[in-house]
Amino acid sequence: MLKMILNADIKKGQINKNIYGHFSEHLGRCIYEGIWVGEDSAIPNINGFRTDVVEALKNLKIPVLRWPGGCFADEYHWKDGIGPKENRPYMVNTHWGGVVENNHFGTHEFMELCEMIGAQPCICGNVGSGTVQEMQQWVEYMTFDGKSPMADLRRSNGKEDSWSLKYFGVGNENWGCGGNMRPEYYADLYKRYATYIRNFGKDKIYKIAGGASVDDYHWTEVLMREAGTWMNGLSLHYYTRVSKDWTIKGSATEFEENEWFSVMQNALYMEELVTRHSHIMDQYDPEKKVGLIVDEWGTWFTVEPGTNPGFLYQQNTLRDALVAGIHLNLFNNHCDRVQMANIAQTVNVLQAVVLTEGGGMILTPTYHIFDMFKVHQEAQLLSVDFESPEYTYNGEKIPQLSVSSSLDKDGKIHVSICNLNPVQDIDIDIDIRGKTAKSVSGKILTSQAMNSKNTFEDSNNVKIDVFGNTQLENNHVKGKIPSKSVVVLELV
Ligand code: AHR
């Protein structure tokens, strides 16, 4: 029996709802087909947006949506995506499959999507191949309400009032697809571009500098040293794969316990990354004003057989659900520094929450994790003391459990628990300190097999169930957390 102490009276900070953010790029079938089908499509839509996808995303209470990339952002010229659709120039999406991008989904469409699903937009600007003026004018176009050339252009395109824009990223992966720069060079460019991102509108724009890849601590050091006082957030990108070797991606659906274990291990590596990047940030920003923005995370496997390798379309299994639970728990637990995180990517790309095929749509196991965990948004992180047993495989060890807990504004406590061991259940005894609980209820996501998934033929194979396997006695919650499961308990 594993004993845990839940300290309901030890609050460790507010969990920024933006930790539950998403990322949608002009990549493969994320935007086109996945979200946008156009007004004339036979697929049911509202103003060109798929009705089924919009409804599914709305339910997740997505706080913030990052767009238009990714690598695409540093090749995107926003003026190509405004005005009458038939006049919009096309381009080649060189990063992602070399397909023709017709620019039918542009600024107006993205802002409308955000309004429909209730998310704040987070726009990523073009530093790699765009000018300072272009970026400045984009912000003016979106946010200026007075008389100005860009505000007038917006009005001529049918939008009288400006939009609310709180978050703006100054380039993407500037060490790679965003310009192959040195951190010293990018730090200077960041300051130059960021200077001209004016606060025209009512929102003070939160400026996000392009951050490190994985464990490039030197990048974080240089950016914080040279530009830390000019930014509100600094990004970090890390993808979970079966191997640290980038060329070995493994299958999304066909795997044994060795690849289950390595994926869990690699997902947990995010803990070390967040801790070490945060330590560097602490040296330059001890008051933690600058947020660590994990604006790309998730699993990256080999594409589904027969699909365009440049489209990054992969299926999603119970293993992905565990990866999502691990990440969200650890972002919650680091809410003193992590102010935003965006899973890659919303629809049909990488660790998607929704997959589509023609007029069909399915919710992935990852979708259900976001659904279960949304109760943590804006809640107070609580301290939980426990020593996790180990999950050992082939001589290697990782913690068996990943846990976080929070107290919401209505006084409800939520505890999210992931059991990473695919074969061993675990009995737990949670001693609740600092509050008397009257009742406990729960939800669970699990399945028979490690690689269980939802398909277009069987869309409800992996779904949220009621978790009744707990008792509340003398302010202790006792229960059995099944192997390979994610449980969210609610204590009232
Ligand atoms: O999410 C796919 C790609 O991964 C993004 O475009 C890029 O930023 C990252 O390398």
mmCIF file of N, CA and C and ligand atoms in Angstrom, residues 23 25 27 70-71 96 172-173 237 239 296 300 312 344-345 350, ligand 1:
data_model
loop_
_atom_site.group_PDB
_atom_site.id
_atom_site.type_symbol
_atom_site.label_atom_id
_atom_site.label_comp_id
_atom_site.label_asym_id
_atom_site.label_seq_id
_atom_site.Cartn_x
_atom_site.Cartn_y
_atom_site.Cartn_z
ATOM 1 N N PHE A 23 -1.445 23.649 -30.231
ATOM 2 C CA PHE A 23 -0.650 24.203 -31.327
ATOM 3 C C PHE A 23 -1.201 23.656 -32.637
ATOM 4 N N GLU A 25 -0.593 24.007 -36.821
ATOM 5 C CA GLU A 25 0.287 24.554 -37.859
ATOM 6 C C GLU A 25 -0.283 24.256 -39.240
ATOM 7 N N LEU A 27 0.317 22.360 -41.583
ATOM 8 C CA LEU A 27 1.127 21.147 -41.744
ATOM 9 C C LEU A 27 0.166 20.000 -42.010
ATOM 10 N N GLY A 70 5.433 26.805 -35.488
ATOM 11 C CA GLY A 70 6.144 25.845 -36.281
ATOM 12 C C GLY A 70 7.025 26.450 -37.387
ATOM 13 N N CYS A 71 7.694 25.512 -38.030
ATOM 14 C CA CYS A 71 8.594 25.893 -39.115
ATOM 15 C C CYS A 71 7.867 26.726 -40.163
ATOM 16 N N TRP A 96 6.685 21.113 -45.236
ATOM 17 C CA TRP A 96 5.742 20.041 -44.953
ATOM 18 C C TRP A 96 5.110 19.465 -46.219
ATOM 19 N N ASN A 172 10.267 31.080 -34.545
ATOM 20 C CA ASN A 172 10.163 29.703 -34.083
ATOM 21 C C ASN A 172 11.461 28.958 -34.374
ATOM 22 N N GLU A 173 11.919 28.200 -33.421
ATOM 23 C CA GLU A 173 13.120 27.358 -33.596
ATOM 24 C C GLU A 173 14.186 28.091 -34.406
ATOM 25 N N HIS A 237 11.212 23.492 -26.752
ATOM 26 C CA HIS A 237 10.577 22.430 -27.547
ATOM 27 C C HIS A 237 11.220 21.088 -27.222
ATOM 28 N N TYR A 239 10.139 16.815 -27.993
ATOM 29 C CA TYR A 239 9.211 15.764 -28.418
ATOM 30 C C TYR A 239 9.631 14.423 -27.818
ATOM 31 N N GLU A 296 5.887 23.573 -27.823
ATOM 32 C CA GLU A 296 5.751 22.354 -28.639
ATOM 33 C C GLU A 296 6.178 21.180 -27.780
ATOM 34 N N TRP A 300 6.223 11.879 -31.084
ATOM 35 C CA TRP A 300 6.561 11.960 -32.517
ATOM 36 C C TRP A 300 6.975 10.560 -32.960
ATOM 37 N N LEU A 312 3.127 14.106 -41.166
ATOM 38 C CA LEU A 312 3.241 13.749 -39.743
ATOM 39 C C LEU A 312 1.921 13.269 -39.131
ATOM 40 N N ALA A 344 1.570 19.470 -29.517
ATOM 41 C CA ALA A 344 1.670 19.433 -30.979
ATOM 42 C C ALA A 344 1.078 18.097 -31.477
ATOM 43 N N GLN A 345 0.117 18.220 -32.336
ATOM 44 C CA GLN A 345 -0.680 19.355 -32.745
ATOM 45 C C GLN A 345 -2.156 18.981 -32.697
ATOM 46 N N LEU A 350 0.968 14.641 -35.478
ATOM 47 C CA LEU A 350 1.669 14.219 -34.262
ATOM 48 C C LEU A 350 0.675 13.780 -33.178
HETATM 49 O O1 AHR B 1 5.464 20.285 -34.872
HETATM 50 C C1 AHR B 1 6.200 19.974 -36.007
HETATM 51 C C2 AHR B 1 7.471 20.777 -36.111
HETATM 52 O O2 AHR B 1 8.340 20.435 -35.073
HETATM 53 C C3 AHR B 1 7.336 22.261 -35.997
HETATM 54 O O3 AHR B 1 6.990 22.870 -37.180
HETATM 55 C C4 AHR B 1 8.703 22.685 -35.588
HETATM 56 O O4 AHR B 1 8.700 23.860 -34.830
HETATM 57 C C5 AHR B 1 9.233 21.492 -34.831
HETATM 58 O O5 AHR B 1 10.496 21.136 -35.225
#
